[in-house]
CSV table of C-alpha atoms in Angstrom, one decimal:
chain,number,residue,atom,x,y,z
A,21,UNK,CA,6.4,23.5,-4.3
A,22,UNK,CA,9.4,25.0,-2.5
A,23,UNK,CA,12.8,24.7,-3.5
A,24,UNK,CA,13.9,23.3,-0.8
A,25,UNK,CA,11.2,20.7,-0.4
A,26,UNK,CA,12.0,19.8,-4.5
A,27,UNK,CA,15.5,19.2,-3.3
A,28,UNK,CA,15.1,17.2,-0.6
A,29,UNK,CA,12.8,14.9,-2.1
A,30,UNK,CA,15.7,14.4,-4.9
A,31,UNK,CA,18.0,13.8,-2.3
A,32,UNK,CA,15.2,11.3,-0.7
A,33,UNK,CA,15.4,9.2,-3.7
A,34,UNK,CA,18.4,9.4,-5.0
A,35,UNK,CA,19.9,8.4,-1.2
A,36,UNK,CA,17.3,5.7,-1.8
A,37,UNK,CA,18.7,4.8,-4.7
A,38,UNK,CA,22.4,3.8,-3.7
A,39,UNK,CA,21.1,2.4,-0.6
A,40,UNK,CA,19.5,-0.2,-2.9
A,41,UNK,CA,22.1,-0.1,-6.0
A,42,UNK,CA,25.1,-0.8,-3.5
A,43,UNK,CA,25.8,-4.5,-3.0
A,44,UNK,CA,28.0,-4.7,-0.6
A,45,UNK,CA,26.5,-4.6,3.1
A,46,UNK,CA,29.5,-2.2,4.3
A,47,UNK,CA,28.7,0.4,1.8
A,48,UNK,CA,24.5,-0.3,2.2
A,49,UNK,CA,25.4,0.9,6.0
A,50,UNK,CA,27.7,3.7,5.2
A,51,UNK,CA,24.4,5.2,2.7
A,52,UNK,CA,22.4,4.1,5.4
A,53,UNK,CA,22.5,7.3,7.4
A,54,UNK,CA,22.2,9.5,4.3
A,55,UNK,CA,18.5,8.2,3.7
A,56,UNK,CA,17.6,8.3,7.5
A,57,UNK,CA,18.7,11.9,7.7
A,58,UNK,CA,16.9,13.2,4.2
A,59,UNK,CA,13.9,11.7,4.9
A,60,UNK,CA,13.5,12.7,8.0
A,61,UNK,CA,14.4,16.5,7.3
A,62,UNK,CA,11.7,16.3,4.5
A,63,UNK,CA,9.3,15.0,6.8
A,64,UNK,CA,10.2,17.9,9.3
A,65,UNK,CA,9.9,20.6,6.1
A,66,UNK,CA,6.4,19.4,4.6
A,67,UNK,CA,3.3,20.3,7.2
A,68,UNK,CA,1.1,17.1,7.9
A,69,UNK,CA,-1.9,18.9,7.1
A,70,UNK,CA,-0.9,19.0,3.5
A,71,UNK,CA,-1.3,15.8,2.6
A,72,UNK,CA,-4.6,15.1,0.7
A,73,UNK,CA,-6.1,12.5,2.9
A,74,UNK,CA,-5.5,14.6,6.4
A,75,UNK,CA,-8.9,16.7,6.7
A,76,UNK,CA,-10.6,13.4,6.1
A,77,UNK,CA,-8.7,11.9,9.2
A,78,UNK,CA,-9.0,15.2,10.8
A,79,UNK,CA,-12.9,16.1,10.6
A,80,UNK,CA,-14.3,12.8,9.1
A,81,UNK,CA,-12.8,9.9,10.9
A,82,UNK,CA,-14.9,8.8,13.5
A,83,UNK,CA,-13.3,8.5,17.0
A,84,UNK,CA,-16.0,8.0,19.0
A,85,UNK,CA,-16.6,5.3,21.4
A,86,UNK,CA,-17.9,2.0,20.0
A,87,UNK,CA,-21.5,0.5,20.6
A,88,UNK,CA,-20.4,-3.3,20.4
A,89,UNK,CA,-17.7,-5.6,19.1
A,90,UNK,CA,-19.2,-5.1,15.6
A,91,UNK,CA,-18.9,-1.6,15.4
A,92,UNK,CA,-15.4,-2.0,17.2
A,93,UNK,CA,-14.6,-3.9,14.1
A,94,UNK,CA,-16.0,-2.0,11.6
A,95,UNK,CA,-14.0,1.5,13.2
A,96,UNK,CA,-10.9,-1.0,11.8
A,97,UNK,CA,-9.4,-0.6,15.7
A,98,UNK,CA,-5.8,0.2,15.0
A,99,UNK,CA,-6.0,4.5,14.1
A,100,UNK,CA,-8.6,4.0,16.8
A,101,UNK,CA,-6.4,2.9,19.8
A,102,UNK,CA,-3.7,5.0,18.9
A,103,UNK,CA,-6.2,8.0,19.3
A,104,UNK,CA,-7.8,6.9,22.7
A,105,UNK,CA,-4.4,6.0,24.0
A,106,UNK,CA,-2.9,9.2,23.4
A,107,UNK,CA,-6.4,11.7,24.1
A,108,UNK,CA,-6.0,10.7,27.6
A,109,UNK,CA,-2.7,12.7,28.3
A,110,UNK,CA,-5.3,15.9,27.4
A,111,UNK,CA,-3.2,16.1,23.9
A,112,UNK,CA,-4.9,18.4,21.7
A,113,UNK,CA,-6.4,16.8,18.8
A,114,UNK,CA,-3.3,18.2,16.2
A,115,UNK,CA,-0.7,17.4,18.2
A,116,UNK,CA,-2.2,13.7,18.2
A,117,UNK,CA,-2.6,13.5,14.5
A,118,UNK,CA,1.1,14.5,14.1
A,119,UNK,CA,2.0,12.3,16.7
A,120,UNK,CA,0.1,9.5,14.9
A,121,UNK,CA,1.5,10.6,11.0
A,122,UNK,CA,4.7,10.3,12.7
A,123,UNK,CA,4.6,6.9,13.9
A,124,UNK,CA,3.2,5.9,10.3
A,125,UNK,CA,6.3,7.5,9.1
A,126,UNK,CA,8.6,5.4,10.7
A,127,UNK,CA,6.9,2.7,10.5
A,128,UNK,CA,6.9,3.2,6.4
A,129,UNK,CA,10.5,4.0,6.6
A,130,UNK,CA,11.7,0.8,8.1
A,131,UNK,CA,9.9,-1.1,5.7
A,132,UNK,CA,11.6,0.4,2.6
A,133,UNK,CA,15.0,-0.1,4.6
A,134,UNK,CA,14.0,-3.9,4.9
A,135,UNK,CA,13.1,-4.1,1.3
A,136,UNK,CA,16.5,-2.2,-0.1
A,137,UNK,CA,18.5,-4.7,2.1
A,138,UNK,CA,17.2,-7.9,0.4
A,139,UNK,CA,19.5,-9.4,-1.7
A,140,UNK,CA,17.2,-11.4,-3.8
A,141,UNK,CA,14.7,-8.5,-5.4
A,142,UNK,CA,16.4,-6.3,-8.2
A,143,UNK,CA,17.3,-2.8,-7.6
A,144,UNK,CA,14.7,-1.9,-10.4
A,145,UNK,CA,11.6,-3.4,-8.4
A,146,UNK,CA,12.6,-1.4,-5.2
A,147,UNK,CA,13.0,1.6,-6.9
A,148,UNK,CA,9.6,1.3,-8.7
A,149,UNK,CA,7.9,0.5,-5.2
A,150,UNK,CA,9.8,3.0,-3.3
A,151,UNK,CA,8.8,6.0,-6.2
A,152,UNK,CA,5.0,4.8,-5.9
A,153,UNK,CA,4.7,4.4,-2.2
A,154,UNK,CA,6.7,5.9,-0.2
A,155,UNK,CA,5.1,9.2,-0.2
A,156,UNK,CA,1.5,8.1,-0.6
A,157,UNK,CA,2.1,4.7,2.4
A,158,UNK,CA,4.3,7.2,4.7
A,159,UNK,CA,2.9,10.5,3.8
A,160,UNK,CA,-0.8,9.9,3.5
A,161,UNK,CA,-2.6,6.4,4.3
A,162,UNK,CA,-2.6,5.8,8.3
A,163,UNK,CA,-4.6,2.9,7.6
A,164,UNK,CA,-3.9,1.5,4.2
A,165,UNK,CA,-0.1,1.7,4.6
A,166,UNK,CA,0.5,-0.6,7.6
A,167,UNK,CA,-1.5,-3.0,6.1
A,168,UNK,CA,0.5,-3.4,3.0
A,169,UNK,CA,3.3,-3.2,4.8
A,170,UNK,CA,2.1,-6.3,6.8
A,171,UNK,CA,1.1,-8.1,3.1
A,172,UNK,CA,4.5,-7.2,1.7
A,173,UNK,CA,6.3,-9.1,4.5
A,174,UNK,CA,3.9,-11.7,4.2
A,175,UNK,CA,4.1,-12.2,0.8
A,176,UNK,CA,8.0,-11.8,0.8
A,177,UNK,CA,8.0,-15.0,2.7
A,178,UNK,CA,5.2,-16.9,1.4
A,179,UNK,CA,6.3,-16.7,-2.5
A,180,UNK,CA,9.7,-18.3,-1.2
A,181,UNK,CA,8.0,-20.9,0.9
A,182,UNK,CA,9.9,-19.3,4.1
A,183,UNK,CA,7.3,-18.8,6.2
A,184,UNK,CA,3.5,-18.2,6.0
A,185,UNK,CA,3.9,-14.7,8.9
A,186,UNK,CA,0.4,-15.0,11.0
A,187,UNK,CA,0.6,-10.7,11.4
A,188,UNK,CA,-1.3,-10.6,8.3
A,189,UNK,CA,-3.8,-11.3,10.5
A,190,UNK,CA,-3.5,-7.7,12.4
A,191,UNK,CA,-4.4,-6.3,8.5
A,192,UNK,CA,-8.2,-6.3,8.5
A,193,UNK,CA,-7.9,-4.1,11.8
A,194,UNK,CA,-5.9,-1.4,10.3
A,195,UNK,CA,-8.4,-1.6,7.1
A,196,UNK,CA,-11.6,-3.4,6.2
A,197,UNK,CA,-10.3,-4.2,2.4
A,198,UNK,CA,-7.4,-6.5,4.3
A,199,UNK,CA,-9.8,-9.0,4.7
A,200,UNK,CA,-9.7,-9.7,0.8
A,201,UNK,CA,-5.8,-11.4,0.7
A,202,UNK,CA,-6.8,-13.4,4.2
A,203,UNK,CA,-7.6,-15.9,2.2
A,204,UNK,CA,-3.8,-16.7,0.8
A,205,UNK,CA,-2.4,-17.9,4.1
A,206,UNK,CA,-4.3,-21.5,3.0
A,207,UNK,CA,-3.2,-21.1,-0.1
A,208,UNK,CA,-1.3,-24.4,0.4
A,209,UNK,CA,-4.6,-26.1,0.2
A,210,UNK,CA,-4.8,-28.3,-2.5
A,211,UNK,CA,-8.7,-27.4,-3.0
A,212,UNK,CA,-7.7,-23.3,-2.8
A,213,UNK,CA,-8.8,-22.2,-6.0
A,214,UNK,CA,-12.1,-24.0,-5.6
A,215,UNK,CA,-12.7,-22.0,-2.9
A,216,UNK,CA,-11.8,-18.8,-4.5
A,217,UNK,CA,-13.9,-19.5,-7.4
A,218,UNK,CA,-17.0,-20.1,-4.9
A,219,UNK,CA,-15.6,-17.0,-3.2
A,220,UNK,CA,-15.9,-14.7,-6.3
A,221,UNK,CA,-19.8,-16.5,-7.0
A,222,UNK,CA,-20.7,-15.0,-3.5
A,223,UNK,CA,-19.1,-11.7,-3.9
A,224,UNK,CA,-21.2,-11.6,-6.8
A,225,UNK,CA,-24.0,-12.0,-5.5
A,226,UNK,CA,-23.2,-10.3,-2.5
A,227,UNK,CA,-23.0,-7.1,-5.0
A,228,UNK,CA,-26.1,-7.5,-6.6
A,229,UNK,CA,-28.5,-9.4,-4.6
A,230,UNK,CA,-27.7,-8.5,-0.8
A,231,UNK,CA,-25.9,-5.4,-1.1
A,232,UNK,CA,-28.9,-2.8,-1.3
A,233,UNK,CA,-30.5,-4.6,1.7
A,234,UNK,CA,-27.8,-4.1,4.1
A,235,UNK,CA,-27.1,-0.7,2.7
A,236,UNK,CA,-29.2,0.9,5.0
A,237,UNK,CA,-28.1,-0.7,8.0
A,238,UNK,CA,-25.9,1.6,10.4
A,239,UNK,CA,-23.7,-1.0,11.1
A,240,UNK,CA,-22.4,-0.5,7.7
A,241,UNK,CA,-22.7,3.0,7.7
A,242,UNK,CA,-19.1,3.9,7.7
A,243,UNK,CA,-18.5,1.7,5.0
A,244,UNK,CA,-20.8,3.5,2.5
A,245,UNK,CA,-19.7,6.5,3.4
A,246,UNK,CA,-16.5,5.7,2.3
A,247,UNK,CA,-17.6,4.4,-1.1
A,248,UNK,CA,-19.3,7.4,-1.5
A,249,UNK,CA,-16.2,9.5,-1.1
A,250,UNK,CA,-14.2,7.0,-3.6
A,251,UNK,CA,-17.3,7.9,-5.9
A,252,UNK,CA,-16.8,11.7,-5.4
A,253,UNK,CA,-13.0,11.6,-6.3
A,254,UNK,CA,-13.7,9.2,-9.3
A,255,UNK,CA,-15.8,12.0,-11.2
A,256,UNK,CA,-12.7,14.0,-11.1
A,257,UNK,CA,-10.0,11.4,-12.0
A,258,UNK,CA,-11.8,8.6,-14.2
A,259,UNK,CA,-9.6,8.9,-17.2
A,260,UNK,CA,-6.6,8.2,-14.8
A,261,UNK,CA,-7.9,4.6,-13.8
A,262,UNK,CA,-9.2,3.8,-16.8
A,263,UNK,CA,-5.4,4.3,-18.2
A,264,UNK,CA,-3.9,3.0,-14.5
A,265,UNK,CA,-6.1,-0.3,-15.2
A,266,UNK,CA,-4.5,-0.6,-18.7
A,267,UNK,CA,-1.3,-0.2,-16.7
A,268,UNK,CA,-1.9,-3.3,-14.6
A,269,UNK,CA,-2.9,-5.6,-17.2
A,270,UNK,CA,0.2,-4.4,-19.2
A,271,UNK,CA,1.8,-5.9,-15.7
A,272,UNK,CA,-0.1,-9.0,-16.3
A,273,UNK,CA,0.3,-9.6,-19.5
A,274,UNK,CA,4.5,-9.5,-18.8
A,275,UNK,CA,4.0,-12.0,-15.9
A,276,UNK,CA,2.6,-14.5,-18.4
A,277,UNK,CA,5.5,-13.5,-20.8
A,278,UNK,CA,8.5,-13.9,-17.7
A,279,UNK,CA,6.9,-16.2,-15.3
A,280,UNK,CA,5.4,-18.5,-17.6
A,281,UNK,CA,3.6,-21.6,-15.8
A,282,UNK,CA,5.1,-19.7,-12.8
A,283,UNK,CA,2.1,-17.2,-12.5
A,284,UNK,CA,-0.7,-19.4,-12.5
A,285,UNK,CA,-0.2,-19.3,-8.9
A,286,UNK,CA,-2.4,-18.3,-6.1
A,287,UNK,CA,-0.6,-15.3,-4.8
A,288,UNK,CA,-0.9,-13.6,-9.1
A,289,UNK,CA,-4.1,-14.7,-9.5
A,290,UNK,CA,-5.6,-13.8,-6.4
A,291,UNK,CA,-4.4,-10.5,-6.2
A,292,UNK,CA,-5.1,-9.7,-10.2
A,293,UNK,CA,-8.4,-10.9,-8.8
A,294,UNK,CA,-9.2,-8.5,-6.0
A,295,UNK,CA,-7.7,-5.6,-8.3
A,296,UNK,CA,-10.1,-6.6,-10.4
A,297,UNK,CA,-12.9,-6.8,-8.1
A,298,UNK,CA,-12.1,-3.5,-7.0
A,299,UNK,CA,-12.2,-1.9,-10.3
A,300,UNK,CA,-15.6,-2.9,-11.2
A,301,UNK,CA,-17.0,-2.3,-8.1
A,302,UNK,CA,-15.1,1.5,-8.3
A,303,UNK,CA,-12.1,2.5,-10.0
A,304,UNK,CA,-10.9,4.3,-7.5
A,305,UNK,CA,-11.2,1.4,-5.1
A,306,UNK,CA,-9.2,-0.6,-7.6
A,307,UNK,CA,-6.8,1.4,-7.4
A,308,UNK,CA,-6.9,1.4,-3.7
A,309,UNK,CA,-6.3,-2.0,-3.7
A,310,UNK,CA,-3.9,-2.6,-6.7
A,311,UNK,CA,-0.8,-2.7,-4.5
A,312,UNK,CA,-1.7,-6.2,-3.4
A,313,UNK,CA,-1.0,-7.2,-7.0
A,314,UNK,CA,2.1,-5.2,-7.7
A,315,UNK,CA,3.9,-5.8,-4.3
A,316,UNK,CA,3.1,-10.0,-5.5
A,317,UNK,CA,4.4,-9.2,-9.1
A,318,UNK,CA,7.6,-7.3,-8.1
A,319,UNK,CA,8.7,-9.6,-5.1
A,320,UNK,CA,8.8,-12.7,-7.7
A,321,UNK,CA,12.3,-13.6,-8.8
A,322,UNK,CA,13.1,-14.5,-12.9
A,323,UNK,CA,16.1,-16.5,-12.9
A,324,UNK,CA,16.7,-15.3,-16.6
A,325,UNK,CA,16.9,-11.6,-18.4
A,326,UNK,CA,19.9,-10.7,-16.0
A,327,UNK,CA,20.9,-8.5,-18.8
A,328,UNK,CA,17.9,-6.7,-18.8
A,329,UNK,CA,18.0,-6.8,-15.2
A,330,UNK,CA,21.4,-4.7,-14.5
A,331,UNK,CA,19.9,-2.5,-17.4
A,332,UNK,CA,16.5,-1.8,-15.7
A,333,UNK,CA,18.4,-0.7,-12.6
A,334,UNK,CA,20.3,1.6,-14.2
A,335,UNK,CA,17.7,3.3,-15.9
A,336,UNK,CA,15.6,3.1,-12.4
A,337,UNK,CA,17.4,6.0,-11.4
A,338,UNK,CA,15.5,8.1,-13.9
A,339,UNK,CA,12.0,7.5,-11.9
A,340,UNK,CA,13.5,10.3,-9.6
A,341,UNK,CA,11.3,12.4,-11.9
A,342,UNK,CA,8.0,10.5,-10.8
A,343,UNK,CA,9.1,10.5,-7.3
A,344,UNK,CA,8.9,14.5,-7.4
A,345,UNK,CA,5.5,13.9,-9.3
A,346,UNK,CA,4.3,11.8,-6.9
A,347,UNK,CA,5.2,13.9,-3.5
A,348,UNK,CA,3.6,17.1,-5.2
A,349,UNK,CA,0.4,14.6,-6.2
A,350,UNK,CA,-0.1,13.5,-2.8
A,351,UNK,CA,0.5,17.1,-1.0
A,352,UNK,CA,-1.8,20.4,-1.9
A,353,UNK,CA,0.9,22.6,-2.5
């Protein structure tokens, strides 16, 4: 990495940082700018095409007209329209995949300014989502990112019985795998974990039973395709899930311990669940889908610990040293 790139991505974080640290709304505005303006000369310093995802957009992503609603679906629509909208002002095909990485930028960017104005999630929490995601939701996943973006706000609102947003919704058309949290918007019903228990029987035997029929089917051609990529990047970086899956039921494990009868609810167990699912299935889809579970974990409030809670965002500050880890993890450099 360049110096100048390991320098701004310190200043990245540690702008971050105080914008979250700061209490005082004034102040949070005056640090405002300093993030804005770091990220976005970082952004202008680190070439698109670096990012380990962007050859697979680039020469694998199919862009290609659709043969009926199904296959619409399946082409998860939202990279899609962005494409077709802006091929037809004869854009060359990099300028459009900038063009498109820099939307997803923003877009990533006002999220993480939403989150590090709430008042009611501890510095700590937004500093542990920021140094995980912000490089790999704003610098790599076009589809993935605004989908958990989308869950996040949902979530934010449903665990405080705000609101129940109806964008989440949008998710399964940015990414197939959004379709596994649908399920929480009922999770009001009184017979919801009856139905995710009967859910997780039919995964099952959607997995074993039905799975190698439909395998061949074009339909679900992208799909496999897919899987087969997760399977090519999980020979290289097994030990790493196997130790990441460790990781999240460490996280579990301490929401038993905090949340107490608090975390037998359906936003915990359903996304432990579809972690879970993913794991088995692939690791490296698990891991894929693991921020539906953290994003739930982090967003719940414990009244008690406050202690350890001005502690642990003190010591946050020290995660700068993952950040940097995590930018040069999701580049080739």
């Amino acid at each position: 990495m360049k110096e100048l790139q390991i320098l701004l991505v310190v200043l990245v974080f540690i702008s971050y940082y105080f914008l979250c640290f700061l209490q005082v709304k004034k102040l949070k505005l005056v640090m405002l700018p300093f993030f804005i303006v770091s990220s976005i000369v970082l952004r202008l310093n680190v070439d698109v095409a670096l990012n380990k995802d962007y050859y697979g957009y680039y020469y694998g992503y199919s862009l290609s007209d659709f043969n009926n609603i199904f296959d619409y679906f399946l082409k998860e629509p939202y990279l899609y329209i962005q494409y077709s909208f802006l091929k037809y002002p004869n854009f060359d095909h990099d300028f459009i995949f900038v063009f498109i990485y820099g939307i997803n930028f923003i877009l990533i960017s006002v999220f993480f300014i939403w989150l590090a104005f709430l008042n009611d999630v501890s510095v700590w929490k937004k500093n542990i989502l920021f140094t995980l995601y912000y490089f790999l939701f704003g610098y790599v996943l076009l589809r993935n990112g605004p989908s958990y973006v989308i869950f996040s706000y949902f979530i934010y609102y449903s665990i405080r019985e705000i609101k129940k947003s109806r964008l989440i919704f949008l998710t399964p058309f940015m990414h197939i795998s959004s379709i596994l949290p649908l399920g929480l918007y009922f999770s009001d019903s009184k017979r919801y974990f009856k139905i995710l228990f009967v859910f997780l029987i039919l995964s099952s035997i959607l997995i074993i039973f039905i799975l190698p029929y439909i395998e061949s089917n074009q339909a679900f051609d992208k799909i496999f395709t897919k899987a087969d990529a997760y399977s090519e990047e999980l020979e290289e970086i097994s030990i790493f899930h196997y130790i990441y899956f460790g990781f999240m039921f460490s996280v579990f494990i301490l929401q038993l311990f905090f949340l107490r009868k608090k975390v037998y609810n359906p936003f915990l167990i359903t996304t432990f669940i579809i972690y879970l699912l993913g794991f088995f299935v692939n690791p490296v889809v698990g891991f894929r889908l693991s921020p539906y579970f953290l994003i739930s974990s982090l967003f719940y409030k414990v009244e008690n610990y406050k202690n350890l809670d001005r502690m642990l965002n003190i010591f946050s500050f020290f995660l700068v040293f993952y950040f940097v880890l995590t930018f040069k993890d999701s580049h080739y450099l």
